[in-house]
PDB file of C-alpha atoms in Angstrom:
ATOM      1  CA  UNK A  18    -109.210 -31.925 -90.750  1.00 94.00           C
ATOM      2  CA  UNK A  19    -107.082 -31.599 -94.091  1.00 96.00           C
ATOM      3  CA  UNK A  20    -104.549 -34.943 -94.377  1.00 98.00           C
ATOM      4  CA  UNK A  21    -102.615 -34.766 -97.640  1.00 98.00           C
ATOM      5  CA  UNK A  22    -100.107 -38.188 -97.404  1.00 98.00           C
ATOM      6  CA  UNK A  23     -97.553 -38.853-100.208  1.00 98.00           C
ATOM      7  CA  UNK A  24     -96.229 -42.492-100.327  1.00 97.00           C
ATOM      8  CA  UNK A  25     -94.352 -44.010-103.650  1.00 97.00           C
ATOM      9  CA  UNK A  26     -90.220 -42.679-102.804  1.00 97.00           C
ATOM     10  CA  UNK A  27     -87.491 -44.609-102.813  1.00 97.00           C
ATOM     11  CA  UNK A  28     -83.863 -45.640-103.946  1.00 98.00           C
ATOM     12  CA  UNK A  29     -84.045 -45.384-108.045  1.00 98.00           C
ATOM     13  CA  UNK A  30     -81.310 -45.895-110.569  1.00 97.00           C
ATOM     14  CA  UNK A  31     -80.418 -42.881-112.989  1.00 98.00           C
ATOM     15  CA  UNK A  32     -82.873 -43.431-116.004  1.00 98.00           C
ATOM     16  CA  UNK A  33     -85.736 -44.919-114.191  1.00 98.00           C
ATOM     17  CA  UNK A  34     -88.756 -44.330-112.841  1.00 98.00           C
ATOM     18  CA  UNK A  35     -90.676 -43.857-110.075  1.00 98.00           C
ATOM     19  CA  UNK A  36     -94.634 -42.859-109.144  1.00 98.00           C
ATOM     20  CA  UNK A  37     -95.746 -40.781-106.229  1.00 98.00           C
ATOM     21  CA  UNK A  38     -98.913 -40.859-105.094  1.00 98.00           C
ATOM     22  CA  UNK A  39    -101.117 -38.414-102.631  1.00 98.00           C
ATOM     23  CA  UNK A  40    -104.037 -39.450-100.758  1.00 98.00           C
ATOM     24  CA  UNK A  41    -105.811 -36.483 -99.779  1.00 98.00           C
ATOM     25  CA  UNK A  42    -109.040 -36.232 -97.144  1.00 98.00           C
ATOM     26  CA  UNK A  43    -110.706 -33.708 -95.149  1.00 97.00           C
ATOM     27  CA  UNK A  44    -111.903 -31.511 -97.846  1.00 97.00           C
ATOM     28  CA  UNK A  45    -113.560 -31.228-101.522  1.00 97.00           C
ATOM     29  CA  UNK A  46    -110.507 -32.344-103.300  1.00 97.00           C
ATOM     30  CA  UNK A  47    -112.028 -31.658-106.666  1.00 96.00           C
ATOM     31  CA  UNK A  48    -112.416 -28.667-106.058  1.00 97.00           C
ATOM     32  CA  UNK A  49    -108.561 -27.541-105.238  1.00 97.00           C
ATOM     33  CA  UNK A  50    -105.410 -26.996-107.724  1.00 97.00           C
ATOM     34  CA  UNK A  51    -103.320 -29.577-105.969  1.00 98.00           C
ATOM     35  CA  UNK A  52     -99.228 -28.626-106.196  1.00 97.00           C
ATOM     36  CA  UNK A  53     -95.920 -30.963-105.824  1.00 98.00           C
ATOM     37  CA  UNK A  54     -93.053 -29.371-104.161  1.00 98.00           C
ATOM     38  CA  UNK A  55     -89.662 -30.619-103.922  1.00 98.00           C
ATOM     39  CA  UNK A  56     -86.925 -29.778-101.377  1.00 98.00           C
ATOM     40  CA  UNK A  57     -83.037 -31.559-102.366  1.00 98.00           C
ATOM     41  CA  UNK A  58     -81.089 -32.281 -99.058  1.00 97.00           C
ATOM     42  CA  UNK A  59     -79.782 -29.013 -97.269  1.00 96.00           C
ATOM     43  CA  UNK A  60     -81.172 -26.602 -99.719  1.00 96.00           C
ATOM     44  CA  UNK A  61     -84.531 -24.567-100.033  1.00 96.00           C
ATOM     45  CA  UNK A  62     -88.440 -25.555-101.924  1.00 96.00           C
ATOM     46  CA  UNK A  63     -88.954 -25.634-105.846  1.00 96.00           C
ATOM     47  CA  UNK A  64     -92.388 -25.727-106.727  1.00 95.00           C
ATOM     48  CA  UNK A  65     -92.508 -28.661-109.600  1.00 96.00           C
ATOM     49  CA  UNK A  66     -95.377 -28.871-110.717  1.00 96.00           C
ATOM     50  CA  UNK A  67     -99.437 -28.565-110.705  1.00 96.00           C
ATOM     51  CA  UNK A  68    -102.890 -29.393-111.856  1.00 97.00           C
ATOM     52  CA  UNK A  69    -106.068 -27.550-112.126  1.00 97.00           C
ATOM     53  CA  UNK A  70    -109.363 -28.887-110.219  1.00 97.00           C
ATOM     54  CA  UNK A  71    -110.086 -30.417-113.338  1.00 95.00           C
ATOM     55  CA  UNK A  72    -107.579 -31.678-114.456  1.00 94.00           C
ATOM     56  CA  UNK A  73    -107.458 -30.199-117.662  1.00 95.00           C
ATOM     57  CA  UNK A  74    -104.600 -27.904-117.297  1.00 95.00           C
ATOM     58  CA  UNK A  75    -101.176 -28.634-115.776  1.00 95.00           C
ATOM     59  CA  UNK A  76     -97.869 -26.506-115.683  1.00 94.00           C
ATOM     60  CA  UNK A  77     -94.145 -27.904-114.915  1.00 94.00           C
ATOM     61  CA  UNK A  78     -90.882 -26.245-114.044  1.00 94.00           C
ATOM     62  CA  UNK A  79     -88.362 -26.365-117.390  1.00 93.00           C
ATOM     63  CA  UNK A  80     -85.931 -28.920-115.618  1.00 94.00           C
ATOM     64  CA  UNK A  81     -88.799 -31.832-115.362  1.00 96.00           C
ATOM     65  CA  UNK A  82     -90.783 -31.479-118.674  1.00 96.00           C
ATOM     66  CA  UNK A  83     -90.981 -33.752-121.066  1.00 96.00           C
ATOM     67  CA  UNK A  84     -89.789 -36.545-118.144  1.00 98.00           C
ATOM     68  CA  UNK A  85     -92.315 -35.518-114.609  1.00 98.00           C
ATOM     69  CA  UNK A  86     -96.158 -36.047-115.264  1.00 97.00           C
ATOM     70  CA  UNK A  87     -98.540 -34.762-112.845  1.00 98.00           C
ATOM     71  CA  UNK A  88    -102.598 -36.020-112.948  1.00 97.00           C
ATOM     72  CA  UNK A  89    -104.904 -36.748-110.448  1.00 98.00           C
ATOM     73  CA  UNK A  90    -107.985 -39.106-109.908  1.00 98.00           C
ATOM     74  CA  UNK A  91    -110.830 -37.085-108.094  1.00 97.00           C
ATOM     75  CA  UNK A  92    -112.696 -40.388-107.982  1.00 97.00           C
ATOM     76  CA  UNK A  93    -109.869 -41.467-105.749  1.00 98.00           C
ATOM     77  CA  UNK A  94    -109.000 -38.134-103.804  1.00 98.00           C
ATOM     78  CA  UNK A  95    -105.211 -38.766-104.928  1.00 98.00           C
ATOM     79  CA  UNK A  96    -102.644 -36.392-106.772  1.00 98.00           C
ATOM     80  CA  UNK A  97     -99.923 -38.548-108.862  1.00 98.00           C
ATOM     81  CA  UNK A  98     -96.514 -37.637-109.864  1.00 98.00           C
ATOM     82  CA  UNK A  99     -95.113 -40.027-112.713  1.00 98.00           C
ATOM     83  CA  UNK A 100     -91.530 -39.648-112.918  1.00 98.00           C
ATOM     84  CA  UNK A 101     -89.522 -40.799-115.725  1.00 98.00           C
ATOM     85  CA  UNK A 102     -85.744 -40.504-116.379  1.00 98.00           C
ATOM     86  CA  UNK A 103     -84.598 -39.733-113.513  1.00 98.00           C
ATOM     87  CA  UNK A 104     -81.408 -37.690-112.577  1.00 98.00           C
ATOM     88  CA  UNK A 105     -79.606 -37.243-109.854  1.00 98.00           C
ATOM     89  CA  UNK A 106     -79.789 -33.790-109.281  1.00 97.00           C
ATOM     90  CA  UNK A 107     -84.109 -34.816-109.157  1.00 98.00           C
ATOM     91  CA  UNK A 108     -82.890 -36.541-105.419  1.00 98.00           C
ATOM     92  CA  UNK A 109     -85.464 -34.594-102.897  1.00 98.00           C
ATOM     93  CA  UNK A 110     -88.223 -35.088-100.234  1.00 98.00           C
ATOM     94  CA  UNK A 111     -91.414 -34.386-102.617  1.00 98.00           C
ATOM     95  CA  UNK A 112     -93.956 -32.520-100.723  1.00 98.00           C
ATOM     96  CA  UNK A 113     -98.206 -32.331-102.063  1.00 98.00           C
ATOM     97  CA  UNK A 114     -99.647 -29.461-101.324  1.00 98.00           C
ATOM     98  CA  UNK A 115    -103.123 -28.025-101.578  1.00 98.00           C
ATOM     99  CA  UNK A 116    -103.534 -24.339-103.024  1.00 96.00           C
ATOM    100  CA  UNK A 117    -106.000 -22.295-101.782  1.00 93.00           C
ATOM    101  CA  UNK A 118    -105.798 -19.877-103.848  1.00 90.00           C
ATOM    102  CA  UNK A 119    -103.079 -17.629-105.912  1.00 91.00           C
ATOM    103  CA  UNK A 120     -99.873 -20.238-104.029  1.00 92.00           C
ATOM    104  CA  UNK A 121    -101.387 -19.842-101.147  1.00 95.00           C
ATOM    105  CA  UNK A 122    -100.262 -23.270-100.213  1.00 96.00           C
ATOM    106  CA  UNK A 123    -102.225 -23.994 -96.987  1.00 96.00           C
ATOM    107  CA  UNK A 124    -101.987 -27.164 -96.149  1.00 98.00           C
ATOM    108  CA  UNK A 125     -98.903 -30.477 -96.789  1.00 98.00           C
ATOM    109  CA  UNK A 126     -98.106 -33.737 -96.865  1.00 98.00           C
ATOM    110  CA  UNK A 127     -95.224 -35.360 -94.658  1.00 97.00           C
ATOM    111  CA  UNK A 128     -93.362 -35.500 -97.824  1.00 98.00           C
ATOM    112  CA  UNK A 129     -91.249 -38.767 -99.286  1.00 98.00           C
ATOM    113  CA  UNK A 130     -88.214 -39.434-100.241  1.00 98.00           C
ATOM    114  CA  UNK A 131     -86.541 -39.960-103.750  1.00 98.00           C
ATOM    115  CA  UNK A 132     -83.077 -41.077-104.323  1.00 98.00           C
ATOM    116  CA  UNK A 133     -81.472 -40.679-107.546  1.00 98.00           C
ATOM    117  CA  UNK A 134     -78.253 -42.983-107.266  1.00 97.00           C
ATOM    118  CA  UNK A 135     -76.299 -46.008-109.078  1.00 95.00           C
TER     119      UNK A 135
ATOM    120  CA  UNK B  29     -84.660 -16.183-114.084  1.00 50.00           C
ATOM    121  CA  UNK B  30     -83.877 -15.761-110.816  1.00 57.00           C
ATOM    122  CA  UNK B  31     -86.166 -16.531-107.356  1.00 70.00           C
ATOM    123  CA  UNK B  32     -87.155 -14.339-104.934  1.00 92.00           C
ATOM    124  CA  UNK B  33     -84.335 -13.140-103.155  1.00 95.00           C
ATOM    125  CA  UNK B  34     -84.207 -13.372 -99.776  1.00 97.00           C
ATOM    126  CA  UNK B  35     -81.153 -13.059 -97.079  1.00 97.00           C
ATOM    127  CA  UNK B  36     -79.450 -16.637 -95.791  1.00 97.00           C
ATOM    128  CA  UNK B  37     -79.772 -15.745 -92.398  1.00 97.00           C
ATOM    129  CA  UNK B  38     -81.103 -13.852 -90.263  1.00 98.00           C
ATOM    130  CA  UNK B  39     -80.997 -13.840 -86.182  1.00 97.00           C
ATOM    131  CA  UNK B  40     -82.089 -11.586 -82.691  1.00 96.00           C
ATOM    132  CA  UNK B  41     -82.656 -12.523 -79.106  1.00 97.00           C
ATOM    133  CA  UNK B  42     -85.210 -13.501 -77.651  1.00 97.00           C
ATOM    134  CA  UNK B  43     -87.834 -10.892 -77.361  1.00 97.00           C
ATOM    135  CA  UNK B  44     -86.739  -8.589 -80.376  1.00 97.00           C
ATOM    136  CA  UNK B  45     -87.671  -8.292 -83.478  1.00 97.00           C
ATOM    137  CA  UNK B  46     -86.523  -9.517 -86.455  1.00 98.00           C
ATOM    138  CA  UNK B  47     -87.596  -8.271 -90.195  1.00 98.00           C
ATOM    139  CA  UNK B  48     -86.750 -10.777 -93.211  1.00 98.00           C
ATOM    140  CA  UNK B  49     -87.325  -9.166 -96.576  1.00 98.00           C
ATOM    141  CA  UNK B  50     -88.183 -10.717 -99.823  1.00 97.00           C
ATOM    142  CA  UNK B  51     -87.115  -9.020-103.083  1.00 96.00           C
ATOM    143  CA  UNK B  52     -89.009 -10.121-106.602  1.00 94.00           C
ATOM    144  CA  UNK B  53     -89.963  -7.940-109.603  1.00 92.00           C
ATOM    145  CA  UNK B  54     -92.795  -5.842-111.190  1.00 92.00           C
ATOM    146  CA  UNK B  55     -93.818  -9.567-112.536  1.00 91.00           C
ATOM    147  CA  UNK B  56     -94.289 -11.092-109.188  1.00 92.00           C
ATOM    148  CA  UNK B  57     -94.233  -9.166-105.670  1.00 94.00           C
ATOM    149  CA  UNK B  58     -94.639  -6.160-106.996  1.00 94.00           C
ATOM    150  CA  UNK B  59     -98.084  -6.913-109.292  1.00 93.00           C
ATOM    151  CA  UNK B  60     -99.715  -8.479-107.281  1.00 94.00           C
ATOM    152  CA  UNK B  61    -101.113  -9.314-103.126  1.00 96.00           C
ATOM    153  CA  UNK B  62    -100.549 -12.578-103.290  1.00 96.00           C
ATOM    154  CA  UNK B  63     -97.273 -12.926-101.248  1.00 96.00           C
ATOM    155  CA  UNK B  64     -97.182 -15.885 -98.359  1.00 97.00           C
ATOM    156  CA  UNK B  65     -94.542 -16.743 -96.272  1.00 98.00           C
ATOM    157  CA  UNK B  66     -93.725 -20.137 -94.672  1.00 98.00           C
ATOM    158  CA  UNK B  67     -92.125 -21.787 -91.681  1.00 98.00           C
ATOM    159  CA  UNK B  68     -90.531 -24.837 -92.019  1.00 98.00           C
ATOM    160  CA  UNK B  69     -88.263 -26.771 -88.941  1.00 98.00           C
ATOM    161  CA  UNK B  70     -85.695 -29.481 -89.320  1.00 96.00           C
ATOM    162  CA  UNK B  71     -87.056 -32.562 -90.477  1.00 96.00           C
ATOM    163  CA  UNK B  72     -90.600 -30.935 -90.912  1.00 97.00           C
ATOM    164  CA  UNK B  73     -92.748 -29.970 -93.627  1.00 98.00           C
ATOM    165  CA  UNK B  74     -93.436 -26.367 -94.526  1.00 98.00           C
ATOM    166  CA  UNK B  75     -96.266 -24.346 -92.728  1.00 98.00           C
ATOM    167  CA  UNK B  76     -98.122 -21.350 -93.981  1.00 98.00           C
ATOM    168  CA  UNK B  77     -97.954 -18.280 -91.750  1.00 98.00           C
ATOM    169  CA  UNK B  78     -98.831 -15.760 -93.793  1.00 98.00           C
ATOM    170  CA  UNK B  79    -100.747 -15.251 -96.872  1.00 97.00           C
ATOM    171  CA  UNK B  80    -102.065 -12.010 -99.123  1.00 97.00           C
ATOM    172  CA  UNK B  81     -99.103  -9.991 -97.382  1.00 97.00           C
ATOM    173  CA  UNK B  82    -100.562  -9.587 -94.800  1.00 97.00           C
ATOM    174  CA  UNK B  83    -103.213 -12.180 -93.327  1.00 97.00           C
ATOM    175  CA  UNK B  84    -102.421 -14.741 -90.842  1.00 97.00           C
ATOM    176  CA  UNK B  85    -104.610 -18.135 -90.711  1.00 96.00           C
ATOM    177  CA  UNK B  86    -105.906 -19.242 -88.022  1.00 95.00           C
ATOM    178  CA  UNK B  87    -103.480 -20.244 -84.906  1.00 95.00           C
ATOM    179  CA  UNK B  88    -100.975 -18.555 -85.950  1.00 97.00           C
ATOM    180  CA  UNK B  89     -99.388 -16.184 -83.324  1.00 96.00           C
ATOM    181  CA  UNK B  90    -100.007 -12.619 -84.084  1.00 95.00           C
ATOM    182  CA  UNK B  91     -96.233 -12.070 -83.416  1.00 97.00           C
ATOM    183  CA  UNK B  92     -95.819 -12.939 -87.269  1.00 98.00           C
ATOM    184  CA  UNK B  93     -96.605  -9.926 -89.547  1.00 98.00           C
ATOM    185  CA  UNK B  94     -96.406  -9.755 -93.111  1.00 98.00           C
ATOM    186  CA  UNK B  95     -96.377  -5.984 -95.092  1.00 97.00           C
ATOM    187  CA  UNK B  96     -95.232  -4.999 -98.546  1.00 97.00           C
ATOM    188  CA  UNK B  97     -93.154  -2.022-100.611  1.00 97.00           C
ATOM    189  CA  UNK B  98     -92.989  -2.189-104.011  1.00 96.00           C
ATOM    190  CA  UNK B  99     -91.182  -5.030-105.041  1.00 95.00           C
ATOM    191  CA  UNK B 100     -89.873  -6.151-101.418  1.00 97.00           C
ATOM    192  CA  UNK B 101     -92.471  -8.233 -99.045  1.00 97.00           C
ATOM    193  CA  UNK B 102     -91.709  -8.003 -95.464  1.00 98.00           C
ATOM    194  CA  UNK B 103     -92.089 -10.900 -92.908  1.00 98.00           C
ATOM    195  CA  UNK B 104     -91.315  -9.816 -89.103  1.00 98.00           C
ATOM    196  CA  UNK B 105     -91.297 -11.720 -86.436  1.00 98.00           C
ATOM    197  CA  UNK B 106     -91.680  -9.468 -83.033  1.00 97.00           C
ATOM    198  CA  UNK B 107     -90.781 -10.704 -78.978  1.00 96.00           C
ATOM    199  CA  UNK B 108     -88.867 -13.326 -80.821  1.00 97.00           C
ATOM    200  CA  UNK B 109     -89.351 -16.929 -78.880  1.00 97.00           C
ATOM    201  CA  UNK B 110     -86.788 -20.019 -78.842  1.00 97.00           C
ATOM    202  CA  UNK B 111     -89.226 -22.127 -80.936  1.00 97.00           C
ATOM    203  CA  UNK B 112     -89.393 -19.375 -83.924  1.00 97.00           C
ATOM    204  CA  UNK B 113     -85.938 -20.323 -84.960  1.00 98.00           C
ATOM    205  CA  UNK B 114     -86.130 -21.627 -88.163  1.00 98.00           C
ATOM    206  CA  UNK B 115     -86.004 -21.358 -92.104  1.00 98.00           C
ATOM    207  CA  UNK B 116     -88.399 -18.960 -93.136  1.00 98.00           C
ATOM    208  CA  UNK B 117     -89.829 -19.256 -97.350  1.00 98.00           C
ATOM    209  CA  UNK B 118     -91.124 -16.325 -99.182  1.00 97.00           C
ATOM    210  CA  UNK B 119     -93.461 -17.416-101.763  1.00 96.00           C
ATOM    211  CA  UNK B 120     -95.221 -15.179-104.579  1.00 95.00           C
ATOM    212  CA  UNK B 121     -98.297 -15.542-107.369  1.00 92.00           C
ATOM    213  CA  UNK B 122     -97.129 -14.462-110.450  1.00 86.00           C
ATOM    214  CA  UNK B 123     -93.179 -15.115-111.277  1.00 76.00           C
ATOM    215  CA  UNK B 124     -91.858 -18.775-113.144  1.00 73.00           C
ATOM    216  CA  UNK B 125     -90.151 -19.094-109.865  1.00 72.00           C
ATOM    217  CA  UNK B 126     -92.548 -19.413-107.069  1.00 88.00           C
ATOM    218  CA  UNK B 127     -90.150 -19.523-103.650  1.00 95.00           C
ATOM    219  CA  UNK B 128     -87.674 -17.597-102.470  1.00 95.00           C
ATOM    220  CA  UNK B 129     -84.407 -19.047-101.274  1.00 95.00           C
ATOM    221  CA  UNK B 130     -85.277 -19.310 -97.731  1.00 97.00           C
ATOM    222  CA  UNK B 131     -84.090 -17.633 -94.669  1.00 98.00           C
ATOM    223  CA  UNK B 132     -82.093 -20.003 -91.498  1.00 98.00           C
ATOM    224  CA  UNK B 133     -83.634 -17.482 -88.317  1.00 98.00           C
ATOM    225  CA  UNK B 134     -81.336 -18.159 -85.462  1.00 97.00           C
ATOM    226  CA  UNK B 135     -82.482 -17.267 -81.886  1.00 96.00           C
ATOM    227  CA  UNK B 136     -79.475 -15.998 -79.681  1.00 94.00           C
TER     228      UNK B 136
END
């Protein structure tokens, strides 16, 4: 059975950082582009980012570039989201996702948490 | 640029039908098959329910359809049940925005 499980949210400052993780089993991670989606309180998904198989190619949305970092350790079946000055308007439940194909996003994590806030 | 459009809401009783619709461009919808659509409840995260327009994956209730016109995918839910109400995400291959801005289904 697929288990994608992000961990790493929590209560940040404006300006700092924070690292998700996803620990993903049940399948041939290397083998899948792996996706983050975020979802802010009350409002819809915005696909943020993802990473090929590989890892050799990655693609952001405009708002998170230059400060969101996405990689992944195949060794370690675990997608990463390094996020660095961070704004309040970045304040979501972050969601990993595995792509089967063309966003065909067929399985999730539980999601986690980030708060943005002084 | 804009994301899929979709309505905010959308509602029926139980056992109708209801049709959500999902409008994108030439760029997105419209180019290409690869539309999916998404169920998500409160507190939950997202499920797939549809992919390619029109396939279902496994265990998913062949009440859920999924069809296509040009630029507009199509997601409709038929003999509507208490536990479809929900928000309801277009998604599509193609466009710099990949979801649509989600649907709140209400059963009456």
């Amino acid at each position: 059975e697929v288990h994608l499980v992000e961990s790493g949210g929590g209560l940040v400052q404006p300006g700092g950082s924070l690292r998700l993780s996803c620990a993903a089993s049940g399948f041939n991670f290397n083998i899948y582009w792996m996706t983050w989606v975020r979802q802010a309180p009350g409002k819809g998904l915005e696909w943020v980012a993802h990473i090929k198989p590989d890892g050799s190619e990655e693609r952001c949305i405009d708002s998170v570039k230059g400060r969101f970092s996405i990689s992944r350790d195949n060794a370690k079946n675990s997608l990463y989201l390094q996020m660095n000055s961070l704004r309040a308007e970045d304040t979501a439940v972050y969601y990993c996702a595995r792509d089967g194909g063309f966003y065909k996003f067929d399985s999730w994590g539980q999601g986690t948490l980030v708060t943005v806030s002084s | 640029q804009s994301a899929l459009t979709q309505p905010p809401s959308a509602s029926g009783s139980p056992g109708q039908s209801v049709t959500i619709s999902c409008t994108g461009t030439s760029s997105d919808v419209g180019a290409y098959n690869y539309v999916s659509w998404y169920q998500q409840h409160p507190g939950k995260a997202p499920k797939l329910i549809i992919y390619e327009v029109t396939t279902r994956p496994s265990g998913v209730p062949d009440r859920f359809s999924g069809s296509k016109s040009g630029n507009t995918a199509s997601l409709t839910v038929s003999g509507l049940q208490a536990e479809d109400e929900a928000d309801y995400y277009c998604c599509s291959f193609g466009g710099s925005k990949v979801f649509g801005g989600g649907t709140k289904l209400t059963v009456l």
